[in-house]
Amino acid sequence: MHDAALMVSNQERQNRQSRLGPECQVNIADAEALLAAAVPRHFGTWSDMGAGGGTFSRALARRLEPGSRIYAVDHDRDAIASLERLRTEGVEIVPLMADFTVDGSLPNSTIPPLDGMLFANSLHFVVKPAVALSRLVKLLRPGGLVVIVEYDGRRPSRWVPYPISEAQLPDVVAEAGLAKPTITASLPSAYGGSLYVAVTGTRELALGATG
């Protein structure tokens, strides 16, 4: 049964499909720079939840060692088609068509235990992000990372309907049962405010060891 707390209107779904609109575009170099301090170089299995056209999936792949795998999850057919065309050296990107905001859309059996989970410009489309996070972090291995890329200092808009500021994020992740987040990078946005990166994880994770 779908979780009513996560359901969004048809218009909001259309907005999420427009994730690659001008306000949400980040080039691959900026995306990799943003992730550098949050994602240690290692071999592992990750997911990119709400992957869109794959900019951050590619950036994440550059942070992982050969043989690693990324499950790139998106509910939009055009996004999946773009993800299927991605080619990365040594790291496999596996497109999965599912809506991570809907309970039951992504069965646990689809994805093996994860070393990390990336939410890049995707949680601001979720009405209650803590509810989604608390469900999805069950996919993590003990000590797994959660990396969140969001906007600070932004008013709600078509492109960012439910912004999560740096000040709001600690309450969101705490409600989801995650450790206190650490801001690892930020980038001024041409559309106002800034884009920031935060890393958190299961409560037993020693975040100081991820640098």
PDB file of C-alpha atoms in Angstrom:
ATOM      1  CA  MET A   1       0.000   0.000   0.000  1.00  0.00           C
ATOM      2  CA  HIS A   2       1.290   3.453  -0.846  1.00  0.00           C
ATOM      3  CA  ASP A   3       2.269   5.709   2.043  1.00  0.00           C
ATOM      4  CA  ALA A   4      -0.102   8.689   1.871  1.00  0.00           C
ATOM      5  CA  ALA A   5       2.482  10.934   3.558  1.00  0.00           C
ATOM      6  CA  LEU A   6       4.708  10.614   0.498  1.00  0.00           C
ATOM      7  CA  MET A   7       2.118  11.029  -2.213  1.00  0.00           C
ATOM      8  CA  VAL A   8       2.441  14.140  -4.352  1.00  0.00           C
ATOM      9  CA  SER A   9       0.106  15.850  -6.779  1.00  0.00           C
ATOM     10  CA  ASN A  10       0.244  15.340 -10.540  1.00  0.00           C
ATOM     11  CA  GLN A  11       1.702  18.827 -10.922  1.00  0.00           C
ATOM     12  CA  GLU A  12       4.465  18.016  -8.444  1.00  0.00           C
ATOM     13  CA  ARG A  13       5.248  14.842 -10.357  1.00  0.00           C
ATOM     14  CA  GLN A  14       5.559  16.905 -13.529  1.00  0.00           C
ATOM     15  CA  ASN A  15       7.909  19.232 -11.690  1.00  0.00           C
ATOM     16  CA  ARG A  16      10.026  16.277 -10.646  1.00  0.00           C
ATOM     17  CA  GLN A  17      10.149  15.138 -14.274  1.00  0.00           C
ATOM     18  CA  SER A  18      11.487  18.605 -15.092  1.00  0.00           C
ATOM     19  CA  ARG A  19      14.413  18.138 -12.738  1.00  0.00           C
ATOM     20  CA  LEU A  20      16.818  18.906 -15.568  1.00  0.00           C
ATOM     21  CA  GLY A  21      15.315  22.378 -16.015  1.00  0.00           C
ATOM     22  CA  PRO A  22      17.630  25.394 -15.868  1.00  0.00           C
ATOM     23  CA  GLU A  23      17.533  25.903 -12.108  1.00  0.00           C
ATOM     24  CA  CYS A  24      18.657  22.349 -11.357  1.00  0.00           C
ATOM     25  CA  GLN A  25      21.446  21.927 -13.896  1.00  0.00           C
ATOM     26  CA  VAL A  26      24.943  21.287 -12.565  1.00  0.00           C
ATOM     27  CA  ASN A  27      27.802  20.361 -14.873  1.00  0.00           C
ATOM     28  CA  ILE A  28      29.826  17.209 -14.302  1.00  0.00           C
ATOM     29  CA  ALA A  29      32.923  19.067 -13.060  1.00  0.00           C
ATOM     30  CA  ASP A  30      30.932  20.973 -10.418  1.00  0.00           C
ATOM     31  CA  ALA A  31      29.091  17.797  -9.409  1.00  0.00           C
ATOM     32  CA  GLU A  32      32.341  15.898  -8.907  1.00  0.00           C
ATOM     33  CA  ALA A  33      33.853  18.777  -6.916  1.00  0.00           C
ATOM     34  CA  LEU A  34      30.772  18.902  -4.703  1.00  0.00           C
ATOM     35  CA  LEU A  35      30.996  15.179  -3.924  1.00  0.00           C
ATOM     36  CA  ALA A  36      34.761  15.020  -3.411  1.00  0.00           C
ATOM     37  CA  ALA A  37      34.793  15.562   0.359  1.00  0.00           C
ATOM     38  CA  ALA A  38      31.605  13.577   1.014  1.00  0.00           C
ATOM     39  CA  VAL A  39      32.394  10.374  -0.878  1.00  0.00           C
ATOM     40  CA  PRO A  40      35.710   8.710  -0.017  1.00  0.00           C
ATOM     41  CA  ARG A  41      37.413   6.865  -2.848  1.00  0.00           C
ATOM     42  CA  HIS A  42      36.585   3.214  -2.342  1.00  0.00           C
ATOM     43  CA  PHE A  43      35.101   0.108  -3.906  1.00  0.00           C
ATOM     44  CA  GLY A  44      31.427  -0.148  -3.139  1.00  0.00           C
ATOM     45  CA  THR A  45      27.780  -0.362  -4.085  1.00  0.00           C
ATOM     46  CA  TRP A  46      25.755   2.855  -4.088  1.00  0.00           C
ATOM     47  CA  SER A  47      22.405   4.195  -5.212  1.00  0.00           C
ATOM     48  CA  ASP A  48      21.528   7.563  -6.735  1.00  0.00           C
ATOM     49  CA  MET A  49      17.925   8.194  -5.744  1.00  0.00           C
ATOM     50  CA  GLY A  50      16.125  10.435  -8.245  1.00  0.00           C
ATOM     51  CA  ALA A  51      19.045  10.241 -10.666  1.00  0.00           C
ATOM     52  CA  GLY A  52      17.523  12.328 -13.462  1.00  0.00           C
ATOM     53  CA  GLY A  53      19.766  12.425 -16.533  1.00  0.00           C
ATOM     54  CA  GLY A  54      22.722  11.074 -14.568  1.00  0.00           C
ATOM     55  CA  THR A  55      25.030  14.036 -13.925  1.00  0.00           C
ATOM     56  CA  PHE A  56      25.549  13.117 -10.281  1.00  0.00           C
ATOM     57  CA  SER A  57      25.595   9.397 -11.107  1.00  0.00           C
ATOM     58  CA  ARG A  58      28.592  10.076 -13.354  1.00  0.00           C
ATOM     59  CA  ALA A  59      30.224  12.260 -10.716  1.00  0.00           C
ATOM     60  CA  LEU A  60      29.709   9.537  -8.112  1.00  0.00           C
ATOM     61  CA  ALA A  61      31.213   6.964 -10.484  1.00  0.00           C
ATOM     62  CA  ARG A  62      34.385   9.062 -10.656  1.00  0.00           C
ATOM     63  CA  ARG A  63      34.686   8.802  -6.872  1.00  0.00           C
ATOM     64  CA  LEU A  64      34.367   5.002  -6.778  1.00  0.00           C
ATOM     65  CA  GLU A  65      36.975   2.364  -7.586  1.00  0.00           C
ATOM     66  CA  PRO A  66      36.698   0.086 -10.658  1.00  0.00           C
ATOM     67  CA  GLY A  67      34.265  -2.762 -10.135  1.00  0.00           C
ATOM     68  CA  SER A  68      31.872  -0.644  -8.091  1.00  0.00           C
ATOM     69  CA  ARG A  69      28.194  -0.410  -8.954  1.00  0.00           C
ATOM     70  CA  ILE A  70      25.629   2.425  -8.807  1.00  0.00           C
ATOM     71  CA  TYR A  71      21.877   1.807  -8.917  1.00  0.00           C
ATOM     72  CA  ALA A  72      20.471   4.935 -10.591  1.00  0.00           C
ATOM     73  CA  VAL A  73      16.799   5.185  -9.624  1.00  0.00           C
ATOM     74  CA  ASP A  74      14.259   7.399 -11.372  1.00  0.00           C
ATOM     75  CA  HIS A  75      10.572   7.108 -12.237  1.00  0.00           C
ATOM     76  CA  ASP A  76      10.769   9.027 -15.542  1.00  0.00           C
ATOM     77  CA  ARG A  77      11.187   7.056 -18.794  1.00  0.00           C
ATOM     78  CA  ASP A  78      13.265   9.792 -20.453  1.00  0.00           C
ATOM     79  CA  ALA A  79      15.623   9.857 -17.484  1.00  0.00           C
ATOM     80  CA  ILE A  80      15.999   6.079 -17.610  1.00  0.00           C
ATOM     81  CA  ALA A  81      16.768   6.275 -21.335  1.00  0.00           C
ATOM     82  CA  SER A  82      19.513   8.819 -20.609  1.00  0.00           C
ATOM     83  CA  LEU A  83      20.898   6.656 -17.822  1.00  0.00           C
ATOM     84  CA  GLU A  84      20.995   3.635 -20.109  1.00  0.00           C
ATOM     85  CA  ARG A  85      23.253   5.572 -22.491  1.00  0.00           C
ATOM     86  CA  LEU A  86      25.791   6.489 -19.797  1.00  0.00           C
ATOM     87  CA  ARG A  87      29.262   5.010 -20.117  1.00  0.00           C
ATOM     88  CA  THR A  88      31.657   5.151 -17.182  1.00  0.00           C
ATOM     89  CA  GLU A  89      35.101   3.637 -16.945  1.00  0.00           C
ATOM     90  CA  GLY A  90      35.174   0.673 -14.610  1.00  0.00           C
ATOM     91  CA  VAL A  91      32.005   1.497 -12.659  1.00  0.00           C
ATOM     92  CA  GLU A  92      28.648  -0.008 -13.646  1.00  0.00           C
ATOM     93  CA  ILE A  93      25.585   2.252 -13.584  1.00  0.00           C
ATOM     94  CA  VAL A  94      22.392   0.202 -13.374  1.00  0.00           C
ATOM     95  CA  PRO A  95      19.226   2.185 -14.228  1.00  0.00           C
ATOM     96  CA  LEU A  96      16.152   1.243 -12.193  1.00  0.00           C
ATOM     97  CA  MET A  97      12.728   2.637 -13.036  1.00  0.00           C
ATOM     98  CA  ALA A  98      11.005   3.326  -9.710  1.00  0.00           C
ATOM     99  CA  ASP A  99       9.667   6.241  -7.681  1.00  0.00           C
ATOM    100  CA  PHE A 100      11.716   6.294  -4.485  1.00  0.00           C
ATOM    101  CA  THR A 101       9.114   8.556  -2.818  1.00  0.00           C
ATOM    102  CA  VAL A 102       6.427   5.854  -2.988  1.00  0.00           C
ATOM    103  CA  ASP A 103       6.454   3.031  -0.481  1.00  0.00           C
ATOM    104  CA  GLY A 104       6.694  -0.309  -2.278  1.00  0.00           C
ATOM    105  CA  SER A 105       7.879   1.133  -5.593  1.00  0.00           C
ATOM    106  CA  LEU A 106      11.403  -0.090  -4.868  1.00  0.00           C
ATOM    107  CA  PRO A 107      11.309  -3.579  -3.313  1.00  0.00           C
ATOM    108  CA  ASN A 108      14.230  -4.317  -0.996  1.00  0.00           C
ATOM    109  CA  SER A 109      15.046  -7.393  -3.087  1.00  0.00           C
ATOM    110  CA  THR A 110      15.873  -5.190  -6.104  1.00  0.00           C
ATOM    111  CA  ILE A 111      18.969  -3.632  -4.555  1.00  0.00           C
ATOM    112  CA  PRO A 112      21.629  -5.393  -2.453  1.00  0.00           C
ATOM    113  CA  PRO A 113      22.892  -3.842   0.800  1.00  0.00           C
ATOM    114  CA  LEU A 114      24.397  -0.455  -0.024  1.00  0.00           C
ATOM    115  CA  ASP A 115      27.605   1.210   1.079  1.00  0.00           C
ATOM    116  CA  GLY A 116      26.123   4.598   0.308  1.00  0.00           C
ATOM    117  CA  MET A 117      23.063   6.425  -0.915  1.00  0.00           C
ATOM    118  CA  LEU A 118      23.007   9.727  -2.838  1.00  0.00           C
ATOM    119  CA  PHE A 119      20.099  12.176  -2.937  1.00  0.00           C
ATOM    120  CA  ALA A 120      21.176  14.957  -5.305  1.00  0.00           C
ATOM    121  CA  ASN A 121      18.490  17.585  -5.933  1.00  0.00           C
ATOM    122  CA  SER A 122      15.796  14.999  -5.231  1.00  0.00           C
ATOM    123  CA  LEU A 123      14.617  15.281  -1.611  1.00  0.00           C
ATOM    124  CA  HIS A 124      13.216  18.761  -2.248  1.00  0.00           C
ATOM    125  CA  PHE A 125      10.484  17.087  -4.289  1.00  0.00           C
ATOM    126  CA  VAL A 126       9.295  15.088  -1.259  1.00  0.00           C
ATOM    127  CA  VAL A 127       6.643  16.529   1.054  1.00  0.00           C
ATOM    128  CA  LYS A 128       7.977  14.615   4.083  1.00  0.00           C
ATOM    129  CA  PRO A 129      11.615  13.747   3.368  1.00  0.00           C
ATOM    130  CA  ALA A 130      12.260  12.225   6.795  1.00  0.00           C
ATOM    131  CA  VAL A 131       9.614   9.576   6.130  1.00  0.00           C
ATOM    132  CA  ALA A 132      11.236   8.645   2.825  1.00  0.00           C
ATOM    133  CA  LEU A 133      14.723   8.585   4.332  1.00  0.00           C
ATOM    134  CA  SER A 134      13.715   6.438   7.302  1.00  0.00           C
ATOM    135  CA  ARG A 135      12.331   3.826   4.915  1.00  0.00           C
ATOM    136  CA  LEU A 136      15.189   3.896   2.397  1.00  0.00           C
ATOM    137  CA  VAL A 137      18.103   3.814   4.846  1.00  0.00           C
ATOM    138  CA  LYS A 138      17.109   0.240   5.638  1.00  0.00           C
ATOM    139  CA  LEU A 139      18.899  -0.563   2.363  1.00  0.00           C
ATOM    140  CA  LEU A 140      22.240   0.544   3.858  1.00  0.00           C
ATOM    141  CA  ARG A 141      24.915  -1.693   5.290  1.00  0.00           C
ATOM    142  CA  PRO A 142      25.876  -0.880   8.903  1.00  0.00           C
ATOM    143  CA  GLY A 143      27.928   2.308   8.784  1.00  0.00           C
ATOM    144  CA  GLY A 144      26.668   3.201   5.311  1.00  0.00           C
ATOM    145  CA  LEU A 145      26.753   6.801   4.118  1.00  0.00           C
ATOM    146  CA  VAL A 146      23.912   9.077   3.074  1.00  0.00           C
ATOM    147  CA  VAL A 147      24.985  12.034   0.928  1.00  0.00           C
ATOM    148  CA  ILE A 148      22.456  14.808   0.391  1.00  0.00           C
ATOM    149  CA  VAL A 149      22.760  17.660  -2.131  1.00  0.00           C
ATOM    150  CA  GLU A 150      20.229  20.413  -1.505  1.00  0.00           C
ATOM    151  CA  TYR A 151      19.596  24.156  -1.737  1.00  0.00           C
ATOM    152  CA  ASP A 152      20.057  26.621   1.105  1.00  0.00           C
ATOM    153  CA  GLY A 153      18.523  30.085   1.094  1.00  0.00           C
ATOM    154  CA  ARG A 154      15.927  29.258  -1.549  1.00  0.00           C
ATOM    155  CA  ARG A 155      12.242  29.999  -1.598  1.00  0.00           C
ATOM    156  CA  PRO A 156       9.876  27.278  -2.819  1.00  0.00           C
ATOM    157  CA  SER A 157       9.450  27.250  -6.589  1.00  0.00           C
ATOM    158  CA  ARG A 158       8.465  24.946  -9.425  1.00  0.00           C
ATOM    159  CA  TRP A 159      12.024  23.627  -9.522  1.00  0.00           C
ATOM    160  CA  VAL A 160      12.522  23.387  -5.766  1.00  0.00           C
ATOM    161  CA  PRO A 161       9.053  22.956  -4.243  1.00  0.00           C
ATOM    162  CA  TYR A 162      10.146  21.851  -0.756  1.00  0.00           C
ATOM    163  CA  PRO A 163      13.660  23.234  -0.140  1.00  0.00           C
ATOM    164  CA  ILE A 164      15.618  21.819   2.802  1.00  0.00           C
ATOM    165  CA  SER A 165      17.897  24.469   4.263  1.00  0.00           C
ATOM    166  CA  GLU A 166      21.118  23.715   6.117  1.00  0.00           C
ATOM    167  CA  ALA A 167      19.333  24.717   9.323  1.00  0.00           C
ATOM    168  CA  GLN A 168      16.426  22.322   8.677  1.00  0.00           C
ATOM    169  CA  LEU A 169      18.506  19.322   7.639  1.00  0.00           C
ATOM    170  CA  PRO A 170      19.619  18.160  11.133  1.00  0.00           C
ATOM    171  CA  ASP A 171      15.992  17.760  12.217  1.00  0.00           C
ATOM    172  CA  VAL A 172      15.124  15.901   8.999  1.00  0.00           C
ATOM    173  CA  VAL A 173      17.929  13.354   9.321  1.00  0.00           C
ATOM    174  CA  ALA A 174      17.420  12.941  13.084  1.00  0.00           C
ATOM    175  CA  GLU A 175      13.749  12.102  12.487  1.00  0.00           C
ATOM    176  CA  ALA A 176      14.916   9.499   9.970  1.00  0.00           C
ATOM    177  CA  GLY A 177      17.177   7.910  12.585  1.00  0.00           C
ATOM    178  CA  LEU A 178      20.428   9.169  11.066  1.00  0.00           C
ATOM    179  CA  ALA A 179      23.477  10.796  12.622  1.00  0.00           C
ATOM    180  CA  LYS A 180      24.081  14.539  12.793  1.00  0.00           C
ATOM    181  CA  PRO A 181      24.965  15.729   9.252  1.00  0.00           C
ATOM    182  CA  THR A 182      28.257  17.350   8.306  1.00  0.00           C
ATOM    183  CA  ILE A 183      28.305  20.005   5.573  1.00  0.00           C
ATOM    184  CA  THR A 184      31.227  19.145   3.288  1.00  0.00           C
ATOM    185  CA  ALA A 185      30.861  21.579   0.371  1.00  0.00           C
ATOM    186  CA  SER A 186      28.767  24.396  -1.041  1.00  0.00           C
ATOM    187  CA  LEU A 187      28.446  26.215  -4.329  1.00  0.00           C
ATOM    188  CA  PRO A 188      26.715  29.560  -4.980  1.00  0.00           C
ATOM    189  CA  SER A 189      23.634  29.228  -7.154  1.00  0.00           C
ATOM    190  CA  ALA A 190      22.937  31.629 -10.010  1.00  0.00           C
ATOM    191  CA  TYR A 191      19.264  31.373  -9.064  1.00  0.00           C
ATOM    192  CA  GLY A 192      19.696  32.444  -5.451  1.00  0.00           C
ATOM    193  CA  GLY A 193      21.072  30.842  -2.340  1.00  0.00           C
ATOM    194  CA  SER A 194      23.584  28.026  -2.593  1.00  0.00           C
ATOM    195  CA  LEU A 195      23.847  24.340  -3.325  1.00  0.00           C
ATOM    196  CA  TYR A 196      25.311  22.418  -0.391  1.00  0.00           C
ATOM    197  CA  VAL A 197      26.424  18.858   0.281  1.00  0.00           C
ATOM    198  CA  ALA A 198      25.890  17.083   3.579  1.00  0.00           C
ATOM    199  CA  VAL A 199      26.974  13.622   4.674  1.00  0.00           C
ATOM    200  CA  THR A 200      25.323  11.545   7.351  1.00  0.00           C
ATOM    201  CA  GLY A 201      24.744   7.888   8.020  1.00  0.00           C
ATOM    202  CA  THR A 202      23.553   5.340  10.510  1.00  0.00           C
ATOM    203  CA  ARG A 203      24.060   6.498  14.093  1.00  0.00           C
ATOM    204  CA  GLU A 204      27.002   4.182  14.746  1.00  0.00           C
ATOM    205  CA  LEU A 205      28.920   5.807  11.877  1.00  0.00           C
ATOM    206  CA  ALA A 206      31.922   7.876  12.914  1.00  0.00           C
ATOM    207  CA  LEU A 207      31.608  10.672  10.395  1.00  0.00           C
ATOM    208  CA  GLY A 208      35.079  11.945  11.105  1.00  0.00           C
ATOM    209  CA  ALA A 209      36.477   8.836   9.428  1.00  0.00           C
ATOM    210  CA  THR A 210      34.971   9.666   6.034  1.00  0.00           C
ATOM    211  CA  GLY A 211      37.240  12.555   5.089  1.00  0.00           C
TER     212      GLY A 211
END
